[in-house]
Amino acid sequence: MYLEVKGLKKCFGEKKIVDDLSFSLDKGQLMCILGSSGCGKTTTLNMIGGFLKKDSGSIVLDGEEISEKEPEERPVTTVFQSYALFPHMTVLENVTYGLKFKGIKKEKAKELGYKYLEMTGMTEYADVRIQRLSGGQQQRVALARALVIEPKLCLLDEPFSNLDAALREKLRFELKRLQRDLKMTMIFVTHDQEEAMILSDKMAIMEQGVFVQCDTPKAIYDAPASDFVRDFLKLDRIIFKEDGSILKRISE
Amino acid sequence: MKKRFFAGLLAAMMALSAAGCSGSTEETTAAATETEESTAVQSEAESSEAENPEASSNDEAEVPELSGTMKVVATSEDYVTLFDKFTEETGVDVELLSMSSGEVLSKLRAEGGTPSADLWFGGGIDAFMSAKDDGLLEQVTFDAAEDLAPEYKDADGYWYSKGITIVGFLVNEALTGELGIETPASWTDLLDESYQGEIVMSNPAVSGTNYAVVNALLQTMGEEEGWNYFEQLNNNIAYYGKRGSDPLNKVTSDEFAIGISYIDRGVEATIEGSDIAIVYPEDGIPWVPEGVAVFKNAENVEAAKYFVEWLFSSDDNLRMLAEIDKKDGIKLIKPSIEGIELGYDTAILMKEDLSLFGSGREAVLEKFETLMGDKAEE
Amino acid sequence: MSHGFHVKNETARKVSSDTFFRVFSVSVEKLLKLTVLALILLFILYPMICIFMRSLYVEDGIGFSNYAEVFFKYKENFLNSITVGISTALLCTFLSVCTALFVYTRTGKFKTALMAVILISMVAPPFVSSLAYIQLYGRRGWITYRLLGLSLNPYNAVGVVLMQSISFVPMNALFLLGILSKIDTSGIKAAQDLGARPGNILKDVVLPMMRPGIYVTLLLSFVRSLADFGTPVIIGGRFSTIASEIYLKIVGYSDLEAASTMNMFILVPSVAFFFLYRRLMNATGIMTDSQRTSTEPFSLKLGKCGLFGFTVVSAAALFFIVMALQYICIFASGFMKRKGGGYIFTTEYLHELLKYDLSTMTRSVIYALIVAVLGTFIAILFAYFTEWRRLKGRSFFDCLVTIPYMIPGTCFGIGYILAFNHKPFALTGTGIIVIANMIFKQLPTSTKLCAAAVSQIPRAQEAAVRDLGGSSLSVLKDVILPGLRPAFFGSFSYNFSTAMTTAGAVIFLINPGKKLAVFKLFDAVYSGEYAVASLISMLIIVIVLAVEGIVYLLSWKEKENVS
């Protein structure tokens, strides 16, 4: 397995936020962690990204134990919910920022930056300042910035939550295409069932610090592990195609 | 209008005696030059000592090997020409900074024996006396010191006087006219009820000259009567300034009618063309010698010591100083000096025993503080 | 084969250089932290310890008897200080709030002009300002006596309170304007939407949002009043506070022991208030740092705010008129000469100024530039380590850094002589000690400015840098420093103008031959040459404004270049 998480635990005081979590992921796969707020999904992401110290457990990525490393030493990048773009830099400067720590020369970095801006459809904004961008555009920049350094794993923390529904849907497909093209391994945290169903190669439903069920969307659909999963996903309202993708969603 | 203005006296006291500058004879040391032919002395005076090493053979104050920079704290920067002359003759650079004597003393004490300056030039003698008691000054002895009047120098050579500062009243006559009060002519006049709240003097703790006022009046009137006087005066005093220049500033800005202030060239220049008159009290003028001393453990002690010797050994230098100060009090300090005549009878200066200046300071100030404090609580 | 080997080698080298970079930046950051903390210990704590030790000197050795003595002797002055402090805090805060509200609710060019007045009045040259006050409002003041026919005696406690209050307003008003510019105006819009009249908006929305800022202003004014010796010395008359007694103890009696002891007494209420200040500042953070949606300026017709609006407008107008008169008076003094009972215009003094030795001015500018750059840099680092990195013992260091604000400048200067006149830190007589004294005397304010700005930076940006492979040093360089650009300008201006005009703390540290312009000014005032003093202070004001203007333009231009 490319990513192997075993026995991950985190408590805040008495409260167990992530409780003995284990899962694995193949290279090039996108996994969604789906759950309501407070279920521990962001905490899990922060431990993988290195922003939180785990209490116990191990995270092995591409054969390497990373859980003791500083965030900057992990071959993992994050697309933050707030994007966390640098307001004093241009779009291109933001995107190429991480490359300077890889010892990549300026010219080469610029080239790479443009390549990823093109992939995200942001080429024409290369020299624009961040404040002038709309939310969706900032989102694309944040994505380009996280992907350009070619991480082994890319984490996305509810990246579309600040966008309107139409834009969300559009970006969702763009992300999926990009992920497939780059064969990027990704973990995507969301509380949006539809988003998870569409994006996931593998989907985990999280509740109170543990995965209630973790499998392909189709498998979960076919055999929900519990009534909770069935209700949470509102499975009654979704019709799948043969290949596992969603055919139709019955509105309420 | 200025009928009580002692114009003649003032002119005499303050004006430089111009005659003193021309054709003077060098009297580096009186004893040595007495036997010299006057022509030889004349030529010597024309060339500086430093440039003419042989000439200094008859001068006991040989120029020692001096170098570096002499740092001076002075009451004013007007002395720069005098120090320039010193630099010219000795090659020692001089850096000047003006500071009040109280600040100098505090700085000295804080520095705890490693002073950042070499020479202390000017300021009320009481501070010099305190510094001597604290062991902060360097002893300086030289032959010409014998010619200096003993009243104006420390018996052990820890400090000398470079002149005296006198005290008078500054009277804003536009204001007295407006208020319908007479211009006071004497210390006794100041007690008149009509002056209530119109007199400003500096706290004797911060002003050497106003300390001299207190000390001199106490000495002249006697302890009991003196304190009695200040208690009464206190009723008329608006307040005691915490800076030495307060009386001058308050009178010139029309705030108060009368200021008890030091009087010097600067004061004169300031009030020129205004309605402010200088009054020298009939019943005696308090005065305070202005000290010169070398700081103990100073970096360039040698240069500073030599400066003191250089200054007092040469009448030329003293005359130059007198010119800068526009004062002829140096005649009192060095009676043998020629070309400067005292423009006034020493009788108008109050009798002051300087030895009581330093020793009594703390007790006098403390008593004064209670006196001022009582008023404040009213 | 050889190709493969080459690649492997390259990777190995890259990894090792990566590690090297990380180790390097971690140690650089550690080094920076240790340097900043060491400097603070050396230049604030150590002199304070020296002052404390001095307060223990008694005739027969070491002891606390000075404390009892000073306490009983100066009880009344302590009381005076507290009374003046509270009165000044109340009056000054009232004026500051009104001024800030007035400026905040203006728009366009008028607002810019008002801001300019406030900025200019931050550059209050010492001595000359107080002379101007006396000239205007003294017993024979142009305004009080000649215009209004009043003969008021300002040389008392009331005079001290009034003069302190007026002179503290510019700094406080700027602080409050900073708070106002951060409040969420959507609340105001909501209130308007719900039909609130302008008066209600002011009372129900704006003022409550300013509340923590108002408390902070009260505290800062109180502490500053306690430590201010200049005002009571100049205008106190027979009234004296503990700070002016400290000044007298130093200048009149050279009694360092008593001065040190009194100084320690001042620290007691001030440190207590500091901890209160911290709690309130945190509250300000909560008010302004929360998810804000709209901070665009809004306009409010104060004229329609009833009595409350009228009060605000009158108090603000009073402040601006007083400021304008003060600077007109300083300006006029430079060109007017007394003749008979009146004044005539003259350029005589200007000619005198032109002959004036400008070397002290040059030295002042150089020192002030060094102070402004280094002081701001230290303040930024300090704010970063305490606010962002939440360094261990930060409340101790924060309190320590605030101490120079709490004690009279003269004492801080004496502390420096006590501390740095002998080995191992023999610095007296050098320019370094003067510069260090200015930097650390002004550090309390510059760190507060920077800390406020640091707390505005979103924390996620740090995560982003680290995530992309940057070290914490990269965070400092790429997130904190750019985020502090406005604070940089504020801190730079404050440091520069204060360094150009400060006198109290450095008077004991200046050495012959290393004079600063402000002492030329002092000499001129002392010898009664007001006109020259006025012109020198105008020159100082012009220089300060010019330098600030250049820095502002540079920082603004740089910002534009980025886009």
PDB file of C-alpha atoms in Angstrom, chain A residues 85-100 106 110 113 117 125-130 141 145 148, chain C residues 468 561-563:
ATOM      1  CA  LEU A  85      -2.662  32.379   0.149  1.00  0.00           C
ATOM      2  CA  PHE A  86      -0.008  35.032   0.705  1.00  0.00           C
ATOM      3  CA  PRO A  87      -1.703  38.392   0.216  1.00  0.00           C
ATOM      4  CA  HIS A  88       1.479  40.290  -0.584  1.00  0.00           C
ATOM      5  CA  MET A  89       2.444  38.001  -3.470  1.00  0.00           C
ATOM      6  CA  THR A  90       1.134  37.639  -6.985  1.00  0.00           C
ATOM      7  CA  VAL A  91      -0.584  34.497  -8.218  1.00  0.00           C
ATOM      8  CA  LEU A  92       2.590  33.177  -9.806  1.00  0.00           C
ATOM      9  CA  GLU A  93       4.675  33.999  -6.729  1.00  0.00           C
ATOM     10  CA  ASN A  94       2.190  32.124  -4.595  1.00  0.00           C
ATOM     11  CA  VAL A  95       2.281  29.088  -6.851  1.00  0.00           C
ATOM     12  CA  THR A  96       6.053  28.897  -7.132  1.00  0.00           C
ATOM     13  CA  TYR A  97       6.628  29.661  -3.447  1.00  0.00           C
ATOM     14  CA  GLY A  98       7.138  26.041  -2.402  1.00  0.00           C
ATOM     15  CA  LEU A  99       9.568  25.338  -5.232  1.00  0.00           C
ATOM     16  CA  LYS A 100      12.317  27.473  -3.766  1.00  0.00           C
ATOM     17  CA  LYS A 106      13.986  30.534 -10.683  1.00  0.00           C
ATOM     18  CA  LYS A 110       8.498  29.900 -13.331  1.00  0.00           C
ATOM     19  CA  GLY A 113       4.362  27.546 -12.180  1.00  0.00           C
ATOM     20  CA  LEU A 117      -1.548  27.649 -13.743  1.00  0.00           C
ATOM     21  CA  TYR A 125      -3.925  35.879 -13.813  1.00  0.00           C
ATOM     22  CA  ALA A 126      -0.257  35.054 -13.192  1.00  0.00           C
ATOM     23  CA  ASP A 127       0.706  38.634 -12.290  1.00  0.00           C
ATOM     24  CA  VAL A 128      -2.441  39.594 -10.449  1.00  0.00           C
ATOM     25  CA  ARG A 129      -2.505  40.147  -6.722  1.00  0.00           C
ATOM     26  CA  ILE A 130      -4.430  37.683  -4.611  1.00  0.00           C
ATOM     27  CA  VAL A 141      -4.369  29.077  -7.099  1.00  0.00           C
ATOM     28  CA  ARG A 145       0.345  25.861  -5.259  1.00  0.00           C
ATOM     29  CA  VAL A 148       3.267  22.167  -8.252  1.00  0.00           C
TER      30      VAL A 148
ATOM     31  CA  LEU C 468       5.124  23.778   1.158  1.00  0.00           C
ATOM     32  CA  ASN C 561       5.447  46.750  -7.269  1.00  0.00           C
ATOM     33  CA  VAL C 562       4.311  43.454  -5.896  1.00  0.00           C
ATOM     34  CA  SER C 563       1.061  43.560  -7.777  1.00  0.00           C
TER      35      SER C 563
END
